[in-house]
PDB file of C-alpha atoms in Angstrom:
ATOM      1  CA  UNK R  10     134.186  97.336  43.014  1.00 75.00           C
ATOM      2  CA  UNK R  11     131.631  97.764  45.808  1.00 85.00           C
ATOM      3  CA  UNK R  12     129.950  94.839  47.857  1.00 89.00           C
ATOM      4  CA  UNK R  13     126.431  94.210  48.742  1.00 88.00           C
ATOM      5  CA  UNK R  14     125.748  93.071  51.899  1.00 83.00           C
ATOM      6  CA  UNK R  15     122.369  91.980  53.813  1.00 82.00           C
ATOM      7  CA  UNK R  16     121.251  90.161  56.589  1.00 80.00           C
ATOM      8  CA  UNK R  17     118.276  87.201  56.354  1.00 87.00           C
ATOM      9  CA  UNK R  18     116.621  86.976  59.242  1.00 90.00           C
ATOM     10  CA  UNK R  19     114.177  84.612  59.947  1.00 92.00           C
ATOM     11  CA  UNK R  20     113.480  84.471  63.859  1.00 94.00           C
ATOM     12  CA  UNK R  21     111.156  86.137  65.255  1.00 96.00           C
ATOM     13  CA  UNK R  22     111.564  88.442  68.765  1.00 97.00           C
ATOM     14  CA  UNK R  23     111.634  86.610  72.109  1.00 97.00           C
ATOM     15  CA  UNK R  24     108.508  87.134  74.951  1.00 98.00           C
ATOM     16  CA  UNK R  25     109.697  85.937  78.186  1.00 97.00           C
ATOM     17  CA  UNK R  26     109.456  86.837  81.948  1.00 98.00           C
ATOM     18  CA  UNK R  27     105.590  88.093  81.864  1.00 98.00           C
ATOM     19  CA  UNK R  28     104.030  89.485  84.949  1.00 98.00           C
ATOM     20  CA  UNK R  29     101.602  90.942  86.965  1.00 98.00           C
ATOM     21  CA  UNK R  30     101.972  93.336  89.510  1.00 98.00           C
ATOM     22  CA  UNK R  31      98.651  94.010  91.332  1.00 98.00           C
ATOM     23  CA  UNK R  32      97.760  96.840  93.559  1.00 96.00           C
ATOM     24  CA  UNK R  33      98.414  97.381  97.213  1.00 94.00           C
ATOM     25  CA  UNK R  34     100.703  93.952  96.810  1.00 93.00           C
ATOM     26  CA  UNK R  35      97.262  92.055  96.879  1.00 96.00           C
ATOM     27  CA  UNK R  36      97.007  88.829  95.282  1.00 96.00           C
ATOM     28  CA  UNK R  37      94.604  89.229  93.020  1.00 97.00           C
ATOM     29  CA  UNK R  38      92.216  92.281  91.530  1.00 97.00           C
ATOM     30  CA  UNK R  39      88.595  93.504  91.161  1.00 96.00           C
ATOM     31  CA  UNK R  40      86.783  95.482  89.004  1.00 96.00           C
ATOM     32  CA  UNK R  41      87.954  99.543  89.127  1.00 97.00           C
ATOM     33  CA  UNK R  42      91.507  98.185  89.957  1.00 98.00           C
ATOM     34  CA  UNK R  43      94.594  98.617  87.897  1.00 98.00           C
ATOM     35  CA  UNK R  44      97.733  96.368  87.310  1.00 98.00           C
ATOM     36  CA  UNK R  45     100.503  96.275  85.611  1.00 98.00           C
ATOM     37  CA  UNK R  46     101.236  93.797  82.968  1.00 98.00           C
ATOM     38  CA  UNK R  47     104.884  93.367  81.848  1.00 98.00           C
ATOM     39  CA  UNK R  48     107.035  91.733  79.657  1.00 98.00           C
ATOM     40  CA  UNK R  49     110.817  91.283  78.341  1.00 98.00           C
ATOM     41  CA  UNK R  50     110.859  91.495  74.438  1.00 98.00           C
ATOM     42  CA  UNK R  51     114.142  91.427  72.506  1.00 97.00           C
ATOM     43  CA  UNK R  52     114.919  90.379  68.690  1.00 96.00           C
ATOM     44  CA  UNK R  53     118.182  89.727  67.733  1.00 91.00           C
ATOM     45  CA  UNK R  54     117.818  90.115  64.176  1.00 89.00           C
ATOM     46  CA  UNK R  55     116.717  93.138  62.445  1.00 90.00           C
ATOM     47  CA  UNK R  56     115.505  95.043  65.557  1.00 92.00           C
ATOM     48  CA  UNK R  57     112.001  94.513  67.159  1.00 96.00           C
ATOM     49  CA  UNK R  58     109.070  97.035  65.643  1.00 96.00           C
ATOM     50  CA  UNK R  59     108.171  98.490  68.879  1.00 96.00           C
ATOM     51  CA  UNK R  60     104.353  99.235  67.541  1.00 96.00           C
ATOM     52  CA  UNK R  61     103.755  95.755  67.429  1.00 97.00           C
ATOM     53  CA  UNK R  62     104.238  94.741  71.057  1.00 98.00           C
ATOM     54  CA  UNK R  63     100.541  93.984  71.756  1.00 98.00           C
ATOM     55  CA  UNK R  64      98.639  93.085  74.800  1.00 98.00           C
ATOM     56  CA  UNK R  65      95.341  91.228  73.895  1.00 98.00           C
ATOM     57  CA  UNK R  66      93.776  92.112  77.476  1.00 96.00           C
ATOM     58  CA  UNK R  67      90.043  92.085  76.137  1.00 95.00           C
ATOM     59  CA  UNK R  68      89.266  89.555  79.120  1.00 95.00           C
ATOM     60  CA  UNK R  69      90.463  92.285  81.339  1.00 96.00           C
ATOM     61  CA  UNK R  70      88.760  95.541  79.669  1.00 96.00           C
ATOM     62  CA  UNK R  71      87.597  94.416  76.198  1.00 94.00           C
ATOM     63  CA  UNK R  72      90.303  96.089  74.327  1.00 94.00           C
ATOM     64  CA  UNK R  73      93.789  95.780  73.393  1.00 96.00           C
ATOM     65  CA  UNK R  74      96.981  97.890  73.572  1.00 97.00           C
ATOM     66  CA  UNK R  75     100.488  98.945  72.570  1.00 98.00           C
ATOM     67  CA  UNK R  76     102.685  97.712  75.173  1.00 98.00           C
ATOM     68  CA  UNK R  77     105.277 100.598  76.428  1.00 98.00           C
ATOM     69  CA  UNK R  78     109.065 100.817  76.816  1.00 98.00           C
ATOM     70  CA  UNK R  79     109.752 104.354  76.659  1.00 98.00           C
ATOM     71  CA  UNK R  80     109.517 104.979  81.142  1.00 97.00           C
ATOM     72  CA  UNK R  81     105.684 105.724  80.409  1.00 97.00           C
ATOM     73  CA  UNK R  82     102.245 103.903  81.368  1.00 95.00           C
ATOM     74  CA  UNK R  83     104.128 101.933  83.930  1.00 95.00           C
ATOM     75  CA  UNK R  84     107.396 100.907  82.273  1.00 97.00           C
ATOM     76  CA  UNK R  85     109.933 101.843  85.007  1.00 97.00           C
ATOM     77  CA  UNK R  86     112.817 102.041  82.614  1.00 98.00           C
ATOM     78  CA  UNK R  87     112.959 103.173  78.974  1.00 98.00           C
ATOM     79  CA  UNK R  88     115.055 101.674  76.745  1.00 97.00           C
ATOM     80  CA  UNK R  89     115.352  98.354  78.873  1.00 98.00           C
ATOM     81  CA  UNK R  90     113.196  96.190  76.535  1.00 98.00           C
ATOM     82  CA  UNK R  91     111.318  95.474  79.366  1.00 98.00           C
ATOM     83  CA  UNK R  92     107.410  96.276  77.818  1.00 98.00           C
ATOM     84  CA  UNK R  93     104.350  97.313  80.331  1.00 98.00           C
ATOM     85  CA  UNK R  94     101.161  98.574  80.616  1.00 98.00           C
ATOM     86  CA  UNK R  95      98.399  99.695  83.072  1.00 98.00           C
ATOM     87  CA  UNK R  96      95.271  97.937  82.608  1.00 98.00           C
ATOM     88  CA  UNK R  97      91.989  99.178  84.377  1.00 97.00           C
ATOM     89  CA  UNK R  98      89.889  95.836  85.327  1.00 97.00           C
ATOM     90  CA  UNK R  99      86.450  96.496  83.805  1.00 96.00           C
ATOM     91  CA  UNK R 100      85.827  92.595  83.858  1.00 94.00           C
ATOM     92  CA  UNK R 101      83.236  90.856  86.508  1.00 92.00           C
ATOM     93  CA  UNK R 102      83.263  87.415  88.182  1.00 94.00           C
ATOM     94  CA  UNK R 103      86.097  85.715  89.814  1.00 97.00           C
ATOM     95  CA  UNK R 104      88.974  83.653  89.096  1.00 97.00           C
ATOM     96  CA  UNK R 105      92.001  83.416  86.614  1.00 97.00           C
ATOM     97  CA  UNK R 106      90.915  85.751  83.437  1.00 97.00           C
ATOM     98  CA  UNK R 107      93.544  85.517  80.577  1.00 97.00           C
ATOM     99  CA  UNK R 108      95.599  87.500  78.546  1.00 98.00           C
ATOM    100  CA  UNK R 109      97.932  87.244  75.464  1.00 98.00           C
ATOM    101  CA  UNK R 110     101.539  89.584  74.364  1.00 98.00           C
ATOM    102  CA  UNK R 111     102.621  89.246  70.354  1.00 98.00           C
ATOM    103  CA  UNK R 112     105.356  91.134  68.780  1.00 98.00           C
ATOM    104  CA  UNK R 113     107.388  90.958  65.217  1.00 97.00           C
ATOM    105  CA  UNK R 114     110.693  92.454  64.253  1.00 95.00           C
ATOM    106  CA  UNK R 115     111.259  94.502  61.257  1.00 92.00           C
ATOM    107  CA  UNK R 116     110.702  91.583  58.793  1.00 92.00           C
ATOM    108  CA  UNK R 117     108.084  91.137  60.451  1.00 91.00           C
ATOM    109  CA  UNK R 118     108.683  88.007  62.083  1.00 95.00           C
ATOM    110  CA  UNK R 119     105.809  87.024  64.270  1.00 96.00           C
ATOM    111  CA  UNK R 120     106.463  85.521  67.791  1.00 95.00           C
ATOM    112  CA  UNK R 121     103.574  83.509  68.985  1.00 94.00           C
ATOM    113  CA  UNK R 122     101.361  84.731  71.860  1.00 96.00           C
ATOM    114  CA  UNK R 123     102.487  84.103  74.686  1.00 98.00           C
ATOM    115  CA  UNK R 124      99.701  84.140  77.489  1.00 98.00           C
ATOM    116  CA  UNK R 125      99.360  85.540  81.413  1.00 98.00           C
ATOM    117  CA  UNK R 126      96.734  85.784  82.799  1.00 98.00           C
ATOM    118  CA  UNK R 127      94.916  88.097  86.427  1.00 98.00           C
ATOM    119  CA  UNK R 128      93.534  86.379  88.677  1.00 98.00           C
ATOM    120  CA  UNK R 129      90.488  88.317  89.835  1.00 97.00           C
ATOM    121  CA  UNK R 130      88.353  88.845  93.353  1.00 97.00           C
ATOM    122  CA  UNK R 131      85.016  90.400  92.788  1.00 95.00           C
ATOM    123  CA  UNK R 132      83.163  89.106  95.688  1.00 94.00           C
ATOM    124  CA  UNK R 133      82.416  90.796  98.570  1.00 88.00           C
ATOM    125  CA  UNK R 134      84.089  90.345 102.211  1.00 83.00           C
ATOM    126  CA  UNK R 135      82.240  88.135 103.873  1.00 82.00           C
ATOM    127  CA  UNK R 136      82.674  88.470 108.029  1.00 76.00           C
ATOM    128  CA  UNK R 137      81.381  86.178 110.470  1.00 74.00           C
ATOM    129  CA  UNK R 138      80.464  87.249 113.907  1.00 69.00           C
ATOM    130  CA  UNK R 139      81.989  86.013 116.592  1.00 63.00           C
ATOM    131  CA  UNK R 140      79.911  84.425 119.867  1.00 63.00           C
ATOM    132  CA  UNK R 141      81.425  85.256 123.418  1.00 58.00           C
ATOM    133  CA  UNK R 142      79.954  84.626 126.641  1.00 57.00           C
ATOM    134  CA  UNK R 143      79.621  86.589 129.616  1.00 55.00           C
ATOM    135  CA  UNK R 144      81.795  84.093 131.216  1.00 56.00           C
ATOM    136  CA  UNK R 145      84.862  85.114 129.133  1.00 53.00           C
ATOM    137  CA  UNK R 146      84.332  89.120 129.521  1.00 54.00           C
ATOM    138  CA  UNK R 147      84.278  88.235 133.101  1.00 54.00           C
ATOM    139  CA  UNK R 148      87.703  86.599 133.470  1.00 54.00           C
ATOM    140  CA  UNK R 149      89.144  88.945 130.721  1.00 51.00           C
ATOM    141  CA  UNK R 150      88.245  91.818 132.871  1.00 50.00           C
ATOM    142  CA  UNK R 151      89.215  89.820 136.159  1.00 54.00           C
ATOM    143  CA  UNK R 152      92.597  89.423 135.041  1.00 50.00           C
ATOM    144  CA  UNK R 153      92.980  93.230 133.883  1.00 47.00           C
ATOM    145  CA  UNK R 154      91.589  93.994 137.167  1.00 50.00           C
ATOM    146  CA  UNK R 155      94.101  92.255 138.970  1.00 56.00           C
ATOM    147  CA  UNK R 156      97.201  93.598 136.916  1.00 49.00           C
ATOM    148  CA  UNK R 157      96.141  96.214 138.334  1.00 51.00           C
ATOM    149  CA  UNK R 158      95.506  97.778 134.424  1.00 51.00           C
TER     150      UNK R 158
END
């Protein structure tokens, strides 16, 4: 006599720990920069469908991407459940630009999209001139000269 067993999976994957790494440890990105977007994605039921872990980044580069957990495209450790994608910014303007990450399991139970954002700063640097009076320069020269430098 054989027994038939099955699993009822009604829980979607969990998406958490969304992060953005900016180039040069900057606090913002600009057009042409590449940022690394990552998130921890886990499924306790029937298992995650890796092809369903999608980064919707149309505000950043006008497209969507299947995120990776295979050590490629910015993913740091293969198989650690942290999915990543390198996005090259093609958006202008300044301020916060939103993206979402979605995922589904094998059933497929779909997780609600989790939002994140990238801060853009496409403004040109502003230089301010500093007016220095002749007396300040003369005082500095005198102080240096008195020290024998």
